mmCIF file with all atom_site columns, C-alpha atoms in Angstrom:
data_model
loop_
_atom_site.group_PDB
_atom_site.id
_atom_site.type_symbol
_atom_site.label_atom_id
_atom_site.label_alt_id
_atom_site.label_comp_id
_atom_site.label_asym_id
_atom_site.label_entity_id
_atom_site.label_seq_id
_atom_site.pdbx_PDB_ins_code
_atom_site.Cartn_x
_atom_site.Cartn_y
_atom_site.Cartn_z
_atom_site.occupancy
_atom_site.B_iso_or_equiv
_atom_site.pdbx_formal_charge
_atom_site.auth_seq_id
_atom_site.auth_comp_id
_atom_site.auth_asym_id
_atom_site.auth_atom_id
_atom_site.pdbx_PDB_model_num
ATOM 1   C CA . UNK A 1 1   ? -146.275 -34.083 2.731   1.00 52.00 ? 1   UNK A CA 1
ATOM 2   C CA . UNK A 1 2   ? -145.027 -30.375 1.929   1.00 61.00 ? 2   UNK A CA 1
ATOM 3   C CA . UNK A 1 3   ? -141.982 -30.811 -0.086  1.00 84.00 ? 3   UNK A CA 1
ATOM 4   C CA . UNK A 1 4   ? -140.686 -27.835 0.999   1.00 93.00 ? 4   UNK A CA 1
ATOM 5   C CA . UNK A 1 5   ? -140.679 -26.346 4.508   1.00 94.00 ? 5   UNK A CA 1
ATOM 6   C CA . UNK A 1 6   ? -140.044 -22.503 5.435   1.00 96.00 ? 6   UNK A CA 1
ATOM 7   C CA . UNK A 1 7   ? -138.679 -21.479 8.880   1.00 96.00 ? 7   UNK A CA 1
ATOM 8   C CA . UNK A 1 8   ? -137.221 -18.261 10.265  1.00 97.00 ? 8   UNK A CA 1
ATOM 9   C CA . UNK A 1 9   ? -139.618 -15.840 10.164  1.00 98.00 ? 9   UNK A CA 1
ATOM 10  C CA . UNK A 1 10  ? -140.868 -13.511 12.628  1.00 98.00 ? 10  UNK A CA 1
ATOM 11  C CA . UNK A 1 11  ? -141.262 -9.966  14.053  1.00 98.00 ? 11  UNK A CA 1
ATOM 12  C CA . UNK A 1 12  ? -138.271 -7.371  13.622  1.00 98.00 ? 12  UNK A CA 1
ATOM 13  C CA . UNK A 1 13  ? -138.211 -3.610  13.813  1.00 98.00 ? 13  UNK A CA 1
ATOM 14  C CA . UNK A 1 14  ? -137.029 -1.754  10.417  1.00 98.00 ? 14  UNK A CA 1
ATOM 15  C CA . UNK A 1 15  ? -133.562 -1.923  10.058  1.00 98.00 ? 15  UNK A CA 1
ATOM 16  C CA . UNK A 1 16  ? -133.111 -5.452  11.484  1.00 98.00 ? 16  UNK A CA 1
ATOM 17  C CA . UNK A 1 17  ? -132.218 -8.892  9.870   1.00 98.00 ? 17  UNK A CA 1
ATOM 18  C CA . UNK A 1 18  ? -133.708 -12.204 9.436   1.00 98.00 ? 18  UNK A CA 1
ATOM 19  C CA . UNK A 1 19  ? -132.641 -15.290 7.947   1.00 98.00 ? 19  UNK A CA 1
ATOM 20  C CA . UNK A 1 20  ? -135.287 -17.508 6.461   1.00 98.00 ? 20  UNK A CA 1
ATOM 21  C CA . UNK A 1 21  ? -134.215 -21.225 5.904   1.00 98.00 ? 21  UNK A CA 1
ATOM 22  C CA . UNK A 1 22  ? -136.311 -23.701 3.288   1.00 96.00 ? 22  UNK A CA 1
ATOM 23  C CA . UNK A 1 23  ? -135.578 -27.221 3.866   1.00 93.00 ? 23  UNK A CA 1
ATOM 24  C CA . UNK A 1 24  ? -136.518 -30.033 0.908   1.00 88.00 ? 24  UNK A CA 1
ATOM 25  C CA . UNK A 1 25  ? -138.674 -32.860 2.467   1.00 81.00 ? 25  UNK A CA 1
ATOM 26  C CA . UNK A 1 26  ? -138.637 -35.982 0.968   1.00 74.00 ? 26  UNK A CA 1
ATOM 27  C CA . UNK A 1 27  ? -136.189 -35.359 -1.886  1.00 73.00 ? 27  UNK A CA 1
ATOM 28  C CA . UNK A 1 28  ? -133.527 -33.519 -2.986  1.00 78.00 ? 28  UNK A CA 1
ATOM 29  C CA . UNK A 1 29  ? -134.628 -31.229 -5.979  1.00 81.00 ? 29  UNK A CA 1
ATOM 30  C CA . UNK A 1 30  ? -131.580 -32.134 -7.802  1.00 84.00 ? 30  UNK A CA 1
ATOM 31  C CA . UNK A 1 31  ? -131.377 -30.055 -11.214 1.00 89.00 ? 31  UNK A CA 1
ATOM 32  C CA . UNK A 1 32  ? -133.961 -27.673 -9.757  1.00 91.00 ? 32  UNK A CA 1
ATOM 33  C CA . UNK A 1 33  ? -133.671 -23.766 -9.572  1.00 94.00 ? 33  UNK A CA 1
ATOM 34  C CA . UNK A 1 34  ? -134.770 -22.529 -5.972  1.00 95.00 ? 34  UNK A CA 1
ATOM 35  C CA . UNK A 1 35  ? -136.071 -19.568 -4.995  1.00 96.00 ? 35  UNK A CA 1
ATOM 36  C CA . UNK A 1 36  ? -138.253 -17.213 -2.720  1.00 98.00 ? 36  UNK A CA 1
ATOM 37  C CA . UNK A 1 37  ? -141.694 -15.246 -3.366  1.00 98.00 ? 37  UNK A CA 1
ATOM 38  C CA . UNK A 1 38  ? -143.713 -13.133 -0.975  1.00 98.00 ? 38  UNK A CA 1
ATOM 39  C CA . UNK A 1 39  ? -147.069 -12.208 -0.450  1.00 98.00 ? 39  UNK A CA 1
ATOM 40  C CA . UNK A 1 40  ? -148.402 -8.936  1.205   1.00 97.00 ? 40  UNK A CA 1
ATOM 41  C CA . UNK A 1 41  ? -152.116 -8.456  2.214   1.00 92.00 ? 41  UNK A CA 1
ATOM 42  C CA . UNK A 1 42  ? -154.091 -7.219  -0.533  1.00 94.00 ? 42  UNK A CA 1
ATOM 43  C CA . UNK A 1 43  ? -151.023 -7.899  -2.909  1.00 96.00 ? 43  UNK A CA 1
ATOM 44  C CA . UNK A 1 44  ? -150.166 -10.405 -5.672  1.00 96.00 ? 44  UNK A CA 1
ATOM 45  C CA . UNK A 1 45  ? -147.664 -13.022 -5.128  1.00 96.00 ? 45  UNK A CA 1
ATOM 46  C CA . UNK A 1 46  ? -144.422 -11.541 -6.177  1.00 97.00 ? 46  UNK A CA 1
ATOM 47  C CA . UNK A 1 47  ? -140.750 -12.874 -6.835  1.00 97.00 ? 47  UNK A CA 1
ATOM 48  C CA . UNK A 1 48  ? -138.190 -12.000 -4.379  1.00 98.00 ? 48  UNK A CA 1
ATOM 49  C CA . UNK A 1 49  ? -134.951 -14.016 -5.398  1.00 98.00 ? 49  UNK A CA 1
ATOM 50  C CA . UNK A 1 50  ? -133.968 -17.233 -7.223  1.00 97.00 ? 50  UNK A CA 1
ATOM 51  C CA . UNK A 1 51  ? -130.920 -19.333 -7.479  1.00 96.00 ? 51  UNK A CA 1
ATOM 52  C CA . UNK A 1 52  ? -129.779 -21.780 -10.432 1.00 94.00 ? 52  UNK A CA 1
ATOM 53  C CA . UNK A 1 53  ? -129.059 -25.252 -9.599  1.00 91.00 ? 53  UNK A CA 1
ATOM 54  C CA . UNK A 1 54  ? -125.750 -24.723 -10.122 1.00 90.00 ? 54  UNK A CA 1
ATOM 55  C CA . UNK A 1 55  ? -125.516 -21.852 -7.706  1.00 91.00 ? 55  UNK A CA 1
ATOM 56  C CA . UNK A 1 56  ? -123.951 -19.338 -10.468 1.00 92.00 ? 56  UNK A CA 1
ATOM 57  C CA . UNK A 1 57  ? -126.965 -17.510 -11.399 1.00 93.00 ? 57  UNK A CA 1
ATOM 58  C CA . UNK A 1 58  ? -128.895 -15.222 -8.802  1.00 96.00 ? 58  UNK A CA 1
ATOM 59  C CA . UNK A 1 59  ? -131.726 -13.187 -9.700  1.00 96.00 ? 59  UNK A CA 1
ATOM 60  C CA . UNK A 1 60  ? -133.480 -10.288 -7.452  1.00 97.00 ? 60  UNK A CA 1
ATOM 61  C CA . UNK A 1 61  ? -136.404 -8.190  -7.486  1.00 97.00 ? 61  UNK A CA 1
ATOM 62  C CA . UNK A 1 62  ? -134.912 -4.390  -7.792  1.00 97.00 ? 62  UNK A CA 1
ATOM 63  C CA . UNK A 1 63  ? -136.395 -3.391  -4.194  1.00 97.00 ? 63  UNK A CA 1
ATOM 64  C CA . UNK A 1 64  ? -134.364 -5.996  -2.416  1.00 98.00 ? 64  UNK A CA 1
ATOM 65  C CA . UNK A 1 65  ? -131.198 -6.036  -4.041  1.00 98.00 ? 65  UNK A CA 1
ATOM 66  C CA . UNK A 1 66  ? -128.214 -4.905  -1.685  1.00 98.00 ? 66  UNK A CA 1
ATOM 67  C CA . UNK A 1 67  ? -130.402 -6.009  1.196   1.00 98.00 ? 67  UNK A CA 1
ATOM 68  C CA . UNK A 1 68  ? -131.322 -9.554  0.788   1.00 98.00 ? 68  UNK A CA 1
ATOM 69  C CA . UNK A 1 69  ? -128.850 -12.667 -0.327  1.00 98.00 ? 69  UNK A CA 1
ATOM 70  C CA . UNK A 1 70  ? -130.036 -16.126 -1.398  1.00 98.00 ? 70  UNK A CA 1
ATOM 71  C CA . UNK A 1 71  ? -127.861 -19.117 -1.066  1.00 96.00 ? 71  UNK A CA 1
ATOM 72  C CA . UNK A 1 72  ? -128.019 -22.819 -1.068  1.00 93.00 ? 72  UNK A CA 1
ATOM 73  C CA . UNK A 1 73  ? -126.307 -25.699 0.810   1.00 92.00 ? 73  UNK A CA 1
ATOM 74  C CA . UNK A 1 74  ? -126.227 -28.634 -0.989  1.00 87.00 ? 74  UNK A CA 1
ATOM 75  C CA . UNK A 1 75  ? -125.372 -31.257 1.701   1.00 86.00 ? 75  UNK A CA 1
ATOM 76  C CA . UNK A 1 76  ? -128.059 -29.732 3.926   1.00 89.00 ? 76  UNK A CA 1
ATOM 77  C CA . UNK A 1 77  ? -130.478 -29.724 1.170   1.00 88.00 ? 77  UNK A CA 1
ATOM 78  C CA . UNK A 1 78  ? -131.671 -26.285 2.261   1.00 93.00 ? 78  UNK A CA 1
ATOM 79  C CA . UNK A 1 79  ? -132.028 -22.890 0.555   1.00 95.00 ? 79  UNK A CA 1
ATOM 80  C CA . UNK A 1 80  ? -131.517 -19.445 2.516   1.00 97.00 ? 80  UNK A CA 1
ATOM 81  C CA . UNK A 1 81  ? -132.752 -16.060 2.311   1.00 98.00 ? 81  UNK A CA 1
ATOM 82  C CA . UNK A 1 82  ? -130.604 -13.658 4.313   1.00 98.00 ? 82  UNK A CA 1
ATOM 83  C CA . UNK A 1 83  ? -132.345 -10.463 4.882   1.00 98.00 ? 83  UNK A CA 1
ATOM 84  C CA . UNK A 1 84  ? -130.806 -7.215  6.040   1.00 98.00 ? 84  UNK A CA 1
ATOM 85  C CA . UNK A 1 85  ? -131.694 -3.688  6.779   1.00 98.00 ? 85  UNK A CA 1
ATOM 86  C CA . UNK A 1 86  ? -135.607 -4.812  6.583   1.00 98.00 ? 86  UNK A CA 1
ATOM 87  C CA . UNK A 1 87  ? -138.291 -2.346  5.867   1.00 98.00 ? 87  UNK A CA 1
ATOM 88  C CA . UNK A 1 88  ? -142.002 -2.259  6.852   1.00 98.00 ? 88  UNK A CA 1
ATOM 89  C CA . UNK A 1 89  ? -142.552 -2.736  3.073   1.00 97.00 ? 89  UNK A CA 1
ATOM 90  C CA . UNK A 1 90  ? -141.078 -6.250  3.313   1.00 98.00 ? 90  UNK A CA 1
ATOM 91  C CA . UNK A 1 91  ? -143.666 -7.376  5.574   1.00 98.00 ? 91  UNK A CA 1
ATOM 92  C CA . UNK A 1 92  ? -145.174 -10.245 3.732   1.00 98.00 ? 92  UNK A CA 1
ATOM 93  C CA . UNK A 1 93  ? -145.778 -14.247 3.891   1.00 98.00 ? 93  UNK A CA 1
ATOM 94  C CA . UNK A 1 94  ? -142.398 -15.717 2.253   1.00 98.00 ? 94  UNK A CA 1
ATOM 95  C CA . UNK A 1 95  ? -142.735 -18.653 0.179   1.00 97.00 ? 95  UNK A CA 1
ATOM 96  C CA . UNK A 1 96  ? -139.918 -20.977 -0.921  1.00 96.00 ? 96  UNK A CA 1
ATOM 97  C CA . UNK A 1 97  ? -140.325 -22.489 -4.504  1.00 96.00 ? 97  UNK A CA 1
ATOM 98  C CA . UNK A 1 98  ? -138.773 -24.768 -6.777  1.00 94.00 ? 98  UNK A CA 1
ATOM 99  C CA . UNK A 1 99  ? -138.925 -25.295 -10.558 1.00 94.00 ? 99  UNK A CA 1
ATOM 100 C CA . UNK A 1 100 ? -136.966 -27.818 -12.863 1.00 92.00 ? 100 UNK A CA 1
ATOM 101 C CA . UNK A 1 101 ? -137.406 -25.582 -15.877 1.00 93.00 ? 101 UNK A CA 1
ATOM 102 C CA . UNK A 1 102 ? -134.851 -22.935 -14.087 1.00 92.00 ? 102 UNK A CA 1
ATOM 103 C CA . UNK A 1 103 ? -134.437 -19.654 -12.479 1.00 90.00 ? 103 UNK A CA 1
ATOM 104 C CA . UNK A 1 104 ? -135.850 -17.452 -15.105 1.00 91.00 ? 104 UNK A CA 1
ATOM 105 C CA . UNK A 1 105 ? -139.054 -19.718 -15.148 1.00 93.00 ? 105 UNK A CA 1
ATOM 106 C CA . UNK A 1 106 ? -139.135 -19.492 -11.435 1.00 94.00 ? 106 UNK A CA 1
ATOM 107 C CA . UNK A 1 107 ? -139.330 -15.660 -11.459 1.00 94.00 ? 107 UNK A CA 1
ATOM 108 C CA . UNK A 1 108 ? -143.009 -16.342 -12.594 1.00 94.00 ? 108 UNK A CA 1
ATOM 109 C CA . UNK A 1 109 ? -144.380 -19.344 -10.793 1.00 92.00 ? 109 UNK A CA 1
ATOM 110 C CA . UNK A 1 110 ? -142.857 -22.792 -9.424  1.00 92.00 ? 110 UNK A CA 1
ATOM 111 C CA . UNK A 1 111 ? -143.463 -26.379 -9.703  1.00 91.00 ? 111 UNK A CA 1
ATOM 112 C CA . UNK A 1 112 ? -143.256 -26.737 -6.061  1.00 92.00 ? 112 UNK A CA 1
ATOM 113 C CA . UNK A 1 113 ? -144.125 -24.303 -2.929  1.00 94.00 ? 113 UNK A CA 1
ATOM 114 C CA . UNK A 1 114 ? -143.504 -24.612 0.708   1.00 95.00 ? 114 UNK A CA 1
ATOM 115 C CA . UNK A 1 115 ? -146.552 -23.538 3.285   1.00 94.00 ? 115 UNK A CA 1
ATOM 116 C CA . UNK A 1 116 ? -144.844 -19.751 3.789   1.00 96.00 ? 116 UNK A CA 1
ATOM 117 C CA . UNK A 1 117 ? -143.479 -18.197 6.921   1.00 97.00 ? 117 UNK A CA 1
ATOM 118 C CA . UNK A 1 118 ? -144.547 -14.830 8.289   1.00 98.00 ? 118 UNK A CA 1
ATOM 119 C CA . UNK A 1 119 ? -142.321 -11.752 8.438   1.00 98.00 ? 119 UNK A CA 1
ATOM 120 C CA . UNK A 1 120 ? -143.172 -8.732  10.220  1.00 98.00 ? 120 UNK A CA 1
ATOM 121 C CA . UNK A 1 121 ? -141.496 -5.332  9.912   1.00 98.00 ? 121 UNK A CA 1
ATOM 122 C CA . UNK A 1 122 ? -142.254 -2.593  12.788  1.00 98.00 ? 122 UNK A CA 1
ATOM 123 C CA . UNK A 1 123 ? -141.600 0.745   11.961  1.00 94.00 ? 123 UNK A CA 1
#
């Protein structure tokens, strides 16, 4: 069983929007920081955004600041990534991740990972 399951990816034109969802399966991940990483063809996996367990500490990589928003819904045990003003360079497989050590550690890795969801932005 994959503990984190992503959905919401797809094909969108440049300037469009998508919302990714990450649902925890089999556990609540109480006390864990949550976040998103992405990997484009031929590139290393890179941190995109993280949110602390409390929800009061958010981190974004510079290239997505002002365009992407991470949030979490405790009742639904789900983390979201709202992506606006998408660019072709945002094209990648997006992975949800969780880490009990906190959001800073999560920018460099993660304890748990989802299977990924493809985001393709056409020019």
